[in-house]
Coordinates of C-alpha atoms in Angstrom, one line a residue:
Chain N
M2 CA 11.6 17.7 -7.6
A3 CA 8.2 17.5 -9.8
D4 CA 5.3 18.3 -8.3
T5 CA 3.0 14.9 -9.4
D6 CA 4.5 12.5 -7.0
T7 CA 4.9 9.5 -9.7
R8 CA 7.0 7.1 -8.2
P9 CA 6.8 3.9 -8.2
Q10 CA 5.5 2.1 -5.8
R11 CA 8.7 0.1 -4.4
G12 CA 10.0 3.1 -4.0
V13 CA 12.0 2.7 -0.2
G14 CA 11.4 5.5 2.3
I15 CA 12.5 4.6 5.8
T16 CA 10.2 4.0 8.7
G17 CA 11.5 3.7 12.0
I18 CA 15.0 5.6 13.7
G19 CA 16.8 5.4 16.8
V20 CA 19.9 6.1 17.7
V21 CA 22.4 6.5 20.4
S22 CA 25.7 8.4 20.4
G23 CA 28.6 10.7 22.4
C24 CA 25.8 13.1 22.0
G25 CA 23.0 11.4 23.6
R26 CA 20.5 8.8 23.6
G27 CA 17.6 9.5 20.9
P28 CA 17.3 11.9 17.8
E29 CA 16.5 14.8 19.5
A30 CA 20.0 14.9 21.6
L31 CA 21.6 13.9 18.1
F32 CA 20.2 16.8 15.5
D33 CA 20.9 19.0 18.7
A34 CA 24.1 19.2 18.8
V35 CA 24.6 19.1 15.3
L36 CA 22.5 22.5 15.5
A37 CA 24.7 23.8 17.7
G38 CA 27.7 22.8 16.8
R39 CA 28.7 21.9 20.0
P40 CA 31.2 19.3 19.9
A41 CA 31.2 15.8 22.6
F42 CA 34.3 15.8 23.2
G43 CA 36.3 15.1 26.7
P44 CA 39.2 13.2 27.4
V45 CA 38.0 9.6 27.7
T46 CA 37.9 7.4 31.4
R47 CA 35.8 5.1 29.5
F48 CA 40.0 3.1 29.8
D49 CA 43.7 4.1 30.4
V50 CA 45.3 7.0 27.5
S51 CA 48.2 7.6 29.6
R52 CA 50.6 5.2 27.0
T53 CA 48.2 7.3 23.2
G54 CA 49.1 10.9 21.6
T55 CA 45.7 12.1 22.0
G56 CA 42.8 11.4 25.5
H57 CA 39.6 12.6 23.3
A58 CA 36.5 10.7 21.6
A59 CA 32.8 11.5 21.9
Q60 CA 31.7 9.0 24.3
L61 CA 28.1 8.4 26.4
P62 CA 28.3 8.4 30.3
E63 CA 27.5 5.5 30.3
V64 CA 27.3 2.8 28.6
H65 CA 26.2 -1.2 28.8
G66 CA 27.3 -3.6 26.1
L67 CA 27.5 -3.4 21.9
A68 CA 25.0 -5.9 21.4
S69 CA 22.3 -4.9 24.7
E70 CA 23.0 -1.0 22.8
L71 CA 22.0 -2.7 19.4
V72 CA 19.0 -4.8 20.5
E73 CA 18.0 -1.2 22.4
V74 CA 18.3 1.1 19.4
I75 CA 17.1 -1.6 17.0
G76 CA 13.7 -1.7 19.3
G77 CA 13.6 1.6 19.5
A78 CA 14.0 2.1 15.5
L79 CA 11.3 -1.5 15.3
R80 CA 9.1 1.4 17.1
R81 CA 9.0 4.6 15.1
A82 CA 8.1 2.4 12.9
R83 CA 5.2 1.1 14.7
L84 CA 6.5 -2.5 14.0
D85 CA 6.9 -3.6 17.7
R86 CA 4.6 -6.3 19.2
D87 CA 1.9 -3.8 20.6
A88 CA 1.9 -2.4 17.5
E89 CA 2.0 -5.1 14.6
P90 CA 0.9 -8.6 16.7
S91 CA 1.3 -10.6 13.4
G92 CA 4.5 -11.1 14.1
V93 CA 6.0 -9.5 10.6
V94 CA 8.7 -8.7 12.3
A95 CA 10.0 -11.6 12.1
Q96 CA 10.0 -12.0 9.4
T97 CA 11.9 -8.7 8.8
P98 CA 15.8 -9.5 7.6
V99 CA 18.3 -7.7 10.0
L100 CA 21.1 -7.1 8.5
L101 CA 24.1 -5.7 10.4
A102 CA 27.2 -3.8 10.9
V103 CA 30.2 -3.7 13.5
H104 CA 34.3 -3.6 14.4
S105 CA 35.9 -6.9 12.7
D106 CA 37.5 -8.4 15.9
L107 CA 38.1 -10.7 18.2
R108 CA 34.4 -9.6 20.1
I109 CA 33.1 -9.8 16.2
A110 CA 31.1 -13.5 17.1
D111 CA 30.3 -13.5 20.8
V112 CA 28.9 -9.1 19.9
T113 CA 26.4 -10.5 16.8
G114 CA 25.8 -13.8 18.2
Q115 CA 24.3 -11.8 21.6
V116 CA 22.6 -9.4 20.0
A117 CA 20.7 -12.4 18.2
E118 CA 19.2 -14.0 21.2
G119 CA 18.8 -9.6 21.9
I120 CA 16.3 -9.4 19.2
A121 CA 15.1 -13.1 18.8
E122 CA 13.9 -12.7 22.6
R123 CA 12.4 -9.1 23.0
F124 CA 10.8 -8.9 18.7
G125 CA 10.7 -12.2 17.8
S126 CA 13.1 -11.1 15.2
Q127 CA 15.9 -13.2 12.8
P128 CA 19.6 -14.2 13.7
P129 CA 21.3 -10.8 11.8
C130 CA 21.4 -12.4 8.2
R131 CA 24.4 -10.5 7.3
V132 CA 27.0 -8.5 8.9
Y133 CA 28.9 -6.2 7.0
T134 CA 32.5 -5.2 7.9
G135 CA 33.8 -3.0 5.8
A136 CA 34.8 0.0 7.9
C137 CA 33.7 3.3 7.0
V138 CA 31.4 2.0 4.2
A139 CA 30.2 -0.5 6.5
S140 CA 26.3 0.6 7.7
S141 CA 26.0 2.4 4.6
T142 CA 26.7 -1.1 2.0
A143 CA 23.9 -2.4 4.5
V144 CA 21.5 -0.1 3.3
A145 CA 22.3 -0.2 0.4
D146 CA 21.4 -4.3 -0.4
G147 CA 19.0 -3.6 2.2
A148 CA 17.1 -0.5 -0.5
A149 CA 18.4 -2.9 -3.7
H150 CA 16.3 -6.7 -1.6
I151 CA 13.6 -3.8 -1.2
R152 CA 13.5 -2.5 -5.1
A153 CA 13.8 -6.7 -5.8
G154 CA 10.5 -7.1 -3.9
R155 CA 13.0 -9.7 -1.8
H156 CA 11.1 -8.0 1.5
E157 CA 8.9 -6.0 2.2
R158 CA 11.3 -4.5 5.5
V159 CA 15.3 -4.8 6.2
V160 CA 16.6 -3.8 9.5
V161 CA 19.7 -1.7 9.1
A162 CA 21.9 -1.4 12.8
A163 CA 25.6 -0.6 13.4
G164 CA 27.6 -0.1 16.6
Y165 CA 30.9 0.9 17.7
L166 CA 31.7 1.8 21.1
V167 CA 35.0 3.5 21.7
E168 CA 37.4 1.5 23.0
P169 CA 40.9 0.3 23.5
D170 CA 42.1 -1.4 20.5
T171 CA 41.2 0.6 18.2
F172 CA 42.1 3.7 19.7
A173 CA 45.3 2.8 20.2
V174 CA 45.9 1.5 16.5
F175 CA 44.6 4.6 14.9
D176 CA 46.7 6.4 17.6
A177 CA 49.9 4.3 15.8
G178 CA 48.5 5.4 12.9
R179 CA 48.9 9.0 13.7
A180 CA 45.1 9.7 12.8
L181 CA 43.7 11.1 16.4
S182 CA 43.3 14.8 16.3
R183 CA 46.2 15.7 19.2
D184 CA 44.6 19.2 20.4
G185 CA 40.7 17.5 20.7
A186 CA 39.2 18.8 18.5
A187 CA 38.0 16.8 14.8
R188 CA 38.0 19.9 12.2
P189 CA 36.7 19.0 8.5
F190 CA 38.0 20.3 5.8
S191 CA 39.5 23.8 7.5
K192 CA 43.1 24.4 7.2
G193 CA 45.0 23.0 10.4
R194 CA 42.8 20.0 10.2
G195 CA 45.1 17.7 12.0
G196 CA 42.7 14.3 11.6
L197 CA 39.3 12.3 13.5
L198 CA 38.1 12.1 16.7
L199 CA 36.4 8.5 17.4
G200 CA 33.0 8.4 18.7
D201 CA 29.9 6.1 19.8
A202 CA 27.6 4.9 18.2
V203 CA 24.9 2.7 18.1
A204 CA 21.7 2.8 15.7
A205 CA 19.1 0.8 14.0
V206 CA 17.4 1.7 10.2
V207 CA 14.0 0.2 9.2
L208 CA 13.7 0.8 5.7
E209 CA 10.2 -0.1 4.3
A210 CA 9.0 -0.5 0.8
V211 CA 6.5 3.1 0.6
G212 CA 3.5 1.7 -0.7
A213 CA 3.6 -1.9 2.1
A214 CA 3.8 0.9 4.6
R215 CA 1.6 3.0 4.1
R216 CA -0.6 0.7 3.8
R217 CA -0.4 -0.3 7.4
G218 CA -1.5 3.4 8.3
V219 CA 2.6 4.6 9.3
E220 CA 3.9 7.2 6.8
P221 CA 7.8 6.7 6.6
L222 CA 9.6 9.7 7.6
A223 CA 11.7 9.7 4.6
R224 CA 12.3 8.2 1.2
L225 CA 15.8 6.5 0.3
S226 CA 16.0 7.3 -3.2
G227 CA 19.4 6.8 -4.6
W228 CA 22.5 4.8 -2.6
G229 CA 25.0 4.5 -4.7
G230 CA 29.0 2.6 -4.6
A231 CA 32.5 2.6 -5.8
G232 CA 36.3 1.9 -5.6
D233 CA 38.9 4.3 -6.4
A234 CA 41.5 1.6 -6.8
Y235 CA 44.3 3.5 -6.3
H236 CA 45.5 2.8 -2.5
V237 CA 45.9 0.4 0.7
C238 CA 44.4 3.5 2.6
R239 CA 44.6 6.1 0.8
P240 CA 41.9 8.2 -1.8
R241 CA 42.4 9.7 -5.0
P242 CA 43.3 12.9 -5.0
D243 CA 41.0 14.0 -7.8
G244 CA 38.0 12.0 -5.7
E245 CA 36.8 9.8 -9.6
G246 CA 35.5 7.2 -7.2
L247 CA 33.3 8.8 -4.8
A248 CA 32.0 11.5 -7.4
R249 CA 31.0 7.9 -9.4
A250 CA 29.1 7.3 -6.3
I251 CA 28.0 9.9 -6.3
G252 CA 26.2 9.4 -9.9
M253 CA 24.8 6.6 -9.6
A254 CA 22.9 7.6 -6.5
L255 CA 21.6 10.6 -8.6
R256 CA 20.9 7.9 -11.3
R257 CA 19.3 5.7 -9.0
A258 CA 16.8 8.4 -7.9
G259 CA 16.5 10.2 -11.2
A260 CA 18.0 13.4 -10.0
A261 CA 20.3 15.6 -11.4
P262 CA 22.8 17.8 -9.0
E263 CA 21.6 21.4 -8.7
E264 CA 18.3 19.3 -7.4
I265 CA 20.7 18.3 -4.2
A266 CA 19.7 20.8 -1.6
Y267 CA 22.6 19.8 1.5
V268 CA 25.3 17.3 1.6
N269 CA 26.0 15.3 4.0
A270 CA 30.3 15.0 3.8
N271 CA 32.1 11.9 5.5
A272 CA 35.2 14.3 6.0
T273 CA 37.3 12.9 9.1
G274 CA 39.8 16.0 9.3
S275 CA 42.2 14.5 7.5
P276 CA 45.1 16.7 6.1
L277 CA 44.8 13.9 3.0
A278 CA 41.2 12.5 2.6
D279 CA 39.0 16.7 2.5
P280 CA 40.9 18.0 0.1
A281 CA 40.1 14.5 -2.4
E282 CA 36.6 14.0 -1.1
A283 CA 36.4 18.0 -1.8
A284 CA 37.6 17.5 -5.4
A285 CA 34.6 14.5 -5.3
L286 CA 32.1 16.9 -4.8
R287 CA 33.5 19.9 -7.5
R288 CA 33.1 16.7 -10.0
V289 CA 30.0 16.0 -9.5
F290 CA 27.9 19.8 -8.5
G291 CA 30.9 21.4 -11.3
D292 CA 30.6 25.1 -9.9
G293 CA 27.0 24.4 -8.2
V294 CA 29.9 23.1 -5.5
E295 CA 30.0 26.6 -4.5
R296 CA 25.7 27.4 -3.7
L297 CA 25.5 23.8 -2.2
P298 CA 25.6 23.7 1.6
V299 CA 28.2 20.8 3.3
S300 CA 28.5 20.0 6.6
S301 CA 30.7 16.9 8.0
T302 CA 29.2 16.5 11.5
K303 CA 31.8 14.4 12.9
S304 CA 33.4 18.1 13.5
V305 CA 30.3 17.1 16.3
H306 CA 29.6 13.7 17.0
G307 CA 32.8 11.9 16.0
H308 CA 33.9 9.3 13.4
A309 CA 32.6 6.2 14.5
L310 CA 33.9 3.6 12.5
E311 CA 31.0 1.6 11.0
A312 CA 28.5 2.6 12.6
S313 CA 29.2 6.0 11.5
A314 CA 27.8 6.3 7.6
L315 CA 24.6 5.2 9.8
L316 CA 24.4 8.3 11.8
E317 CA 24.7 10.3 9.7
L318 CA 22.7 9.0 7.8
I319 CA 20.0 10.3 10.7
V320 CA 21.6 13.3 11.0
T321 CA 21.2 13.7 7.1
V322 CA 17.2 12.2 7.2
L323 CA 16.5 14.3 10.1
A324 CA 18.3 17.8 9.1
L325 CA 15.9 16.9 5.4
N326 CA 12.5 16.3 7.1
T327 CA 13.5 20.5 9.7
G328 CA 14.9 22.5 7.2
R329 CA 17.6 22.9 8.8
L330 CA 21.4 22.4 8.5
P331 CA 24.0 20.6 10.5
V332 CA 27.3 22.9 11.8
N333 CA 30.8 21.6 10.4
A334 CA 32.3 22.6 13.5
G335 CA 35.6 22.8 14.6
F336 CA 36.7 25.0 11.4
L337 CA 39.8 27.6 11.9
E338 CA 40.4 29.1 7.9
Q339 CA 39.9 28.6 4.8
D340 CA 41.6 25.6 3.2
P341 CA 42.0 26.7 -0.4
E342 CA 42.5 22.8 -1.2
C343 CA 38.8 22.6 0.0
R344 CA 36.6 25.0 -1.3
L345 CA 32.8 24.2 -0.1
D346 CA 29.4 26.3 0.8
L347 CA 30.6 25.2 4.5
V348 CA 28.1 25.6 7.3
L349 CA 29.4 27.1 9.6
G350 CA 29.2 29.5 13.2
E351 CA 24.9 28.2 12.9
A352 CA 22.3 26.3 11.4
R353 CA 21.2 26.9 8.2
A354 CA 17.3 27.1 6.7
A355 CA 17.3 24.3 3.9
R356 CA 16.2 25.2 0.8
P357 CA 14.1 22.1 -0.5
G358 CA 15.8 19.2 -2.7
Y359 CA 17.9 16.0 -1.9
A360 CA 20.2 15.5 0.7
L361 CA 23.1 13.4 0.1
S362 CA 25.9 11.5 2.7
V363 CA 28.8 9.9 1.7
N364 CA 31.4 8.1 3.1
S365 CA 35.2 7.1 2.2
A366 CA 36.6 4.3 3.5
F367 CA 40.1 2.8 3.2
G368 CA 40.4 0.3 0.0
G369 CA 38.7 3.6 -2.1
A370 CA 35.4 2.2 -1.5
N371 CA 33.4 5.0 -1.0
T372 CA 28.8 5.3 -1.0
A373 CA 26.8 7.8 -1.5
L374 CA 23.3 7.1 -0.6
L375 CA 20.5 9.7 -1.3
V376 CA 17.2 10.8 0.9
G377 CA 14.3 12.6 -0.5
A378 CA 11.0 13.8 1.1
A379 CA 8.6 11.2 1.8
Chain R
M20 CA 31.8 -18.9 -13.0
L21 CA 34.9 -17.2 -15.5
A22 CA 38.0 -17.9 -12.7
R23 CA 38.6 -19.8 -9.5
A24 CA 41.2 -20.2 -7.4
C25 CA 42.2 -22.2 -3.8
W26 CA 44.8 -21.9 -0.7
P27 CA 45.9 -24.2 -0.2
E28 CA 46.5 -26.2 -3.6
P29 CA 49.2 -28.8 -3.9
A30 CA 51.8 -27.8 -4.8
D31 CA 52.3 -25.0 -1.8
D32 CA 53.9 -28.3 0.1
G33 CA 52.5 -26.6 3.8
A34 CA 54.3 -23.2 2.6
A35 CA 53.0 -20.1 3.6
P36 CA 51.6 -17.6 1.7
P37 CA 54.5 -14.5 0.0
A38 CA 55.3 -12.4 2.1
V39 CA 53.5 -8.5 0.7
P40 CA 55.4 -5.7 1.6
G41 CA 53.6 -3.2 4.3
F42 CA 51.8 -6.0 5.5
I43 CA 53.0 -7.3 8.7
V44 CA 52.3 -10.0 11.4
S45 CA 49.0 -12.3 10.0
S46 CA 48.7 -13.9 7.4
F47 CA 45.3 -12.8 6.4
N48 CA 46.9 -9.7 4.2
P49 CA 48.7 -12.0 2.4
L50 CA 46.3 -14.8 2.2
V51 CA 43.7 -12.8 0.0
I52 CA 46.2 -10.9 -2.5
E53 CA 47.3 -14.4 -3.3
V54 CA 44.2 -16.0 -3.7
A55 CA 42.9 -12.8 -5.5
E56 CA 46.0 -13.4 -7.5
R57 CA 45.7 -16.3 -8.9
C58 CA 42.4 -16.6 -9.4
L59 CA 42.5 -12.7 -11.3
R60 CA 45.5 -14.1 -13.7
Q61 CA 43.7 -16.9 -15.0
V62 CA 41.1 -13.8 -16.1
F63 CA 43.3 -11.3 -17.4
G64 CA 46.7 -12.9 -17.3
E65 CA 49.1 -9.6 -15.5
P66 CA 47.9 -6.8 -13.7
P67 CA 46.3 -3.8 -14.5
A68 CA 43.6 -6.1 -15.0
A69 CA 41.1 -5.9 -18.1
E70 CA 39.8 -1.6 -19.8
P71 CA 39.1 0.8 -17.1
R72 CA 34.9 0.4 -18.3
R73 CA 34.7 -3.1 -17.6
A74 CA 37.0 -2.8 -14.4
A75 CA 35.4 0.4 -13.0
G76 CA 32.4 -2.3 -12.4
V77 CA 34.1 -4.9 -11.1
G78 CA 33.4 -5.1 -7.3
I79 CA 35.9 -7.0 -4.9
L80 CA 33.6 -8.5 -2.2
L81 CA 35.4 -10.3 0.9
A82 CA 33.9 -12.5 3.9
S83 CA 35.3 -13.3 7.2
A84 CA 34.1 -15.4 9.9
G85 CA 37.4 -14.4 11.7
G86 CA 38.0 -12.0 10.4
D87 CA 42.4 -11.1 10.4
Q88 CA 42.5 -12.8 13.6
G89 CA 46.7 -12.1 13.2
T90 CA 46.2 -8.9 13.3
A91 CA 43.0 -8.5 15.9
R92 CA 46.0 -10.6 18.8
A93 CA 48.8 -9.0 18.0
L94 CA 47.2 -5.7 19.1
A95 CA 44.6 -6.9 21.8
E96 CA 48.3 -8.1 23.5
A97 CA 50.4 -4.8 22.7
V98 CA 47.9 -3.2 24.1
A99 CA 47.5 -5.2 27.0
A100 CA 50.4 -5.1 27.9
G101 CA 51.1 -1.6 27.3
A102 CA 53.5 -2.6 24.7
R103 CA 54.4 0.1 21.4
V104 CA 51.5 -0.1 18.8
P105 CA 53.1 -0.7 15.2
P106 CA 52.0 1.3 13.3
L107 CA 51.2 -0.9 9.9
L108 CA 48.8 -2.5 12.0
F109 CA 46.6 0.9 11.9
F110 CA 46.8 0.1 7.4
Q111 CA 45.5 -3.8 8.5
S112 CA 43.4 -2.5 11.2
N113 CA 39.6 -3.7 9.0
P114 CA 40.0 -5.8 5.5
N115 CA 39.0 -3.0 3.8
A116 CA 42.6 -2.7 3.5
V117 CA 44.1 -5.8 1.8
L118 CA 40.5 -5.2 -1.0
G119 CA 42.3 -2.0 -1.9
H120 CA 45.8 -3.5 -2.6
V121 CA 44.5 -6.4 -4.7
A122 CA 41.5 -2.5 -6.1
A123 CA 45.5 -1.1 -6.9
R124 CA 47.8 -4.0 -9.0
W125 CA 44.4 -4.8 -11.4
G126 CA 42.5 -1.9 -11.5
L127 CA 38.7 -2.8 -10.1
A128 CA 37.0 0.0 -9.2
G129 CA 33.4 -1.4 -8.7
P130 CA 32.6 -1.9 -5.1
V131 CA 34.7 -2.2 -2.3
I132 CA 32.6 -4.8 0.8
S133 CA 33.5 -6.7 3.8
L134 CA 30.9 -9.2 5.1
G135 CA 31.7 -10.8 8.8
P136 CA 30.5 -14.2 10.1
A137 CA 27.6 -16.1 8.1
A138 CA 24.2 -16.6 9.7
T139 CA 24.1 -19.3 8.4
G140 CA 27.9 -19.8 11.1
R141 CA 30.5 -21.7 11.2
G142 CA 32.1 -25.0 10.2
E143 CA 33.8 -26.5 12.8
T144 CA 37.2 -26.5 10.2
P145 CA 38.3 -23.1 8.8
E146 CA 37.9 -26.1 5.5
Q147 CA 33.7 -25.8 6.2
T148 CA 33.8 -21.9 7.6
C149 CA 36.1 -20.5 4.7
R150 CA 32.6 -22.3 2.3
L151 CA 30.0 -20.9 4.9
S152 CA 32.2 -17.4 3.8
L153 CA 32.1 -18.4 0.3
A154 CA 28.4 -18.3 -0.2
E155 CA 27.7 -15.7 2.3
A156 CA 30.2 -13.4 -0.5
L157 CA 28.2 -15.3 -3.3
T158 CA 25.3 -13.9 -2.3
A159 CA 25.9 -10.8 -1.9
A160 CA 27.7 -10.6 -4.8
A161 CA 24.4 -11.1 -6.5
V162 CA 23.0 -8.6 -4.4
L163 CA 24.9 -6.0 -5.9
I164 CA 25.2 -7.1 -9.7
G165 CA 21.4 -7.5 -10.0
D166 CA 20.8 -3.9 -7.9
G167 CA 23.4 -2.4 -10.8
D168 CA 26.3 -1.1 -9.1
A169 CA 28.5 -4.5 -10.7
R170 CA 27.9 -6.1 -13.4
E171 CA 31.1 -8.7 -12.4
A172 CA 32.4 -9.4 -9.2
L173 CA 35.9 -10.8 -7.5
V174 CA 34.7 -12.7 -5.1
L175 CA 36.8 -14.0 -1.3
A176 CA 36.2 -16.0 1.8
V177 CA 38.9 -16.2 4.0
E178 CA 39.5 -18.8 6.8
Q179 CA 43.1 -17.9 9.1
G180 CA 44.0 -21.6 11.3
T181 CA 42.9 -22.4 15.0
V182 CA 46.9 -22.1 15.9
P183 CA 47.9 -18.2 15.2
G184 CA 50.3 -18.6 11.4
A185 CA 49.7 -20.1 8.3
A186 CA 48.7 -24.3 8.8
G187 CA 45.2 -24.7 8.5
D188 CA 44.2 -21.1 6.7
R189 CA 42.1 -21.3 3.6
A190 CA 41.0 -18.8 1.0
V191 CA 38.8 -19.1 -1.6
A192 CA 38.5 -16.3 -5.5
L193 CA 36.1 -16.7 -7.3
Y194 CA 35.7 -14.2 -10.2
V195 CA 32.1 -13.7 -11.3
A196 CA 29.5 -12.3 -13.7
G197 CA 25.9 -11.2 -14.3
D198 CA 23.9 -13.1 -16.7
G199 CA 23.3 -9.6 -18.3

């Protein structure tokens, strides 16, 4: 990375974060857990799981309803960005678009309506201007769109929020599809992995033009240096085994940032513990980084916080920002034994110190959808 | 805009869209596939679509205010009754899946994006709601193409009728390209 910051002020920063997850409330609880490699999975108590093959998930002990939790984390992100009404009475929040990622089900109209009411009442915000429903890349797609708006000069700041709370219908359908791990753990990239485990996550970030933030006296937590999206064009739900689509998405993110592969110091992987998908992701990383992948620290923190579906990409972006800021890399928990098809430099056992560089967060979903978000120092 | 297709068209005469192996219980996914097929055939003829370099720049965007209500209802009813959930429902449990089917059949390797209810709200009929969803998807496609991750896009809007089944279902597919 260059010593002299010649990057244009239309660069996109992340100035606020708010999050609750199965690890607890707030970013500290989340980051402590991922640094310790301490999985948050436990017996599901929120609903009856006696008819499913697994009974584990990463759940908060108490939740207040998805819409209510979304309004709260948006408030947390605005406070951190000093955009709450106390710090910014000018009403700038009313002009800040909100992009929302949630699961598409029979409740979506109610949830989005309640979020709209809540953010109007609490923050003076307009209703969410776009709702993203694209499964595991929904919130990363929203982040990329938000960044595109800022880079193009259409907005100075955008709020991106996403939420998923483990509930009976998705739990049952994932179980019916044999996607859930049955040994109580999620084991990304490990031999003996048996699928994913679901987890609660409700998260929000404030994306802001770096110059606009600094004019307000706010220093971004990190810079969203690059983003990219590409498809596999391969299958309804299986990824391309050679990882070509994800590799293209990563390449787009690197090109936007003007970053070379060797400048990437950490990858927060999508890997869910899927027998088929984890090797495809390893192949994608090898396509991009070549032999350098063997010296590139990688971890999937789904091994700790679980898979939060539409909210997972945003949750993992927040983890990636915290890793970049602290220089400490989260653990890839649940690991048993190396899988020859997933030969990566996994962060195992304990957190690792990071070398200077960018941090990359990648996500993949049904339909061959792939996204990559590249985070750099502010 | 390079092509436009709709469901239903007069020739459909009240029939349901053709069933597609692997997709069950709901008209949503066959509807997406059929309207996409009608649109893409106008642009490319037979699948697969254009040569790989062009196809890598074609994004697919789907907006639906209601989403796949047929699948959501079938799942909710099975769970509420304590009945067995058909495993195939997992593979259609989110809208990306059917977009992957279209992408795989036609070789479209750009970004895959699914959107929910537009901020402009719902219309009073599936037709009105479909128009609002189409506007939503087109706006998102413009952002995608303007930002550079796609050069062209298949833009879909699909709304199921309020009565389960094909009656009242509406769908539109547009194929758009950037100016550059």
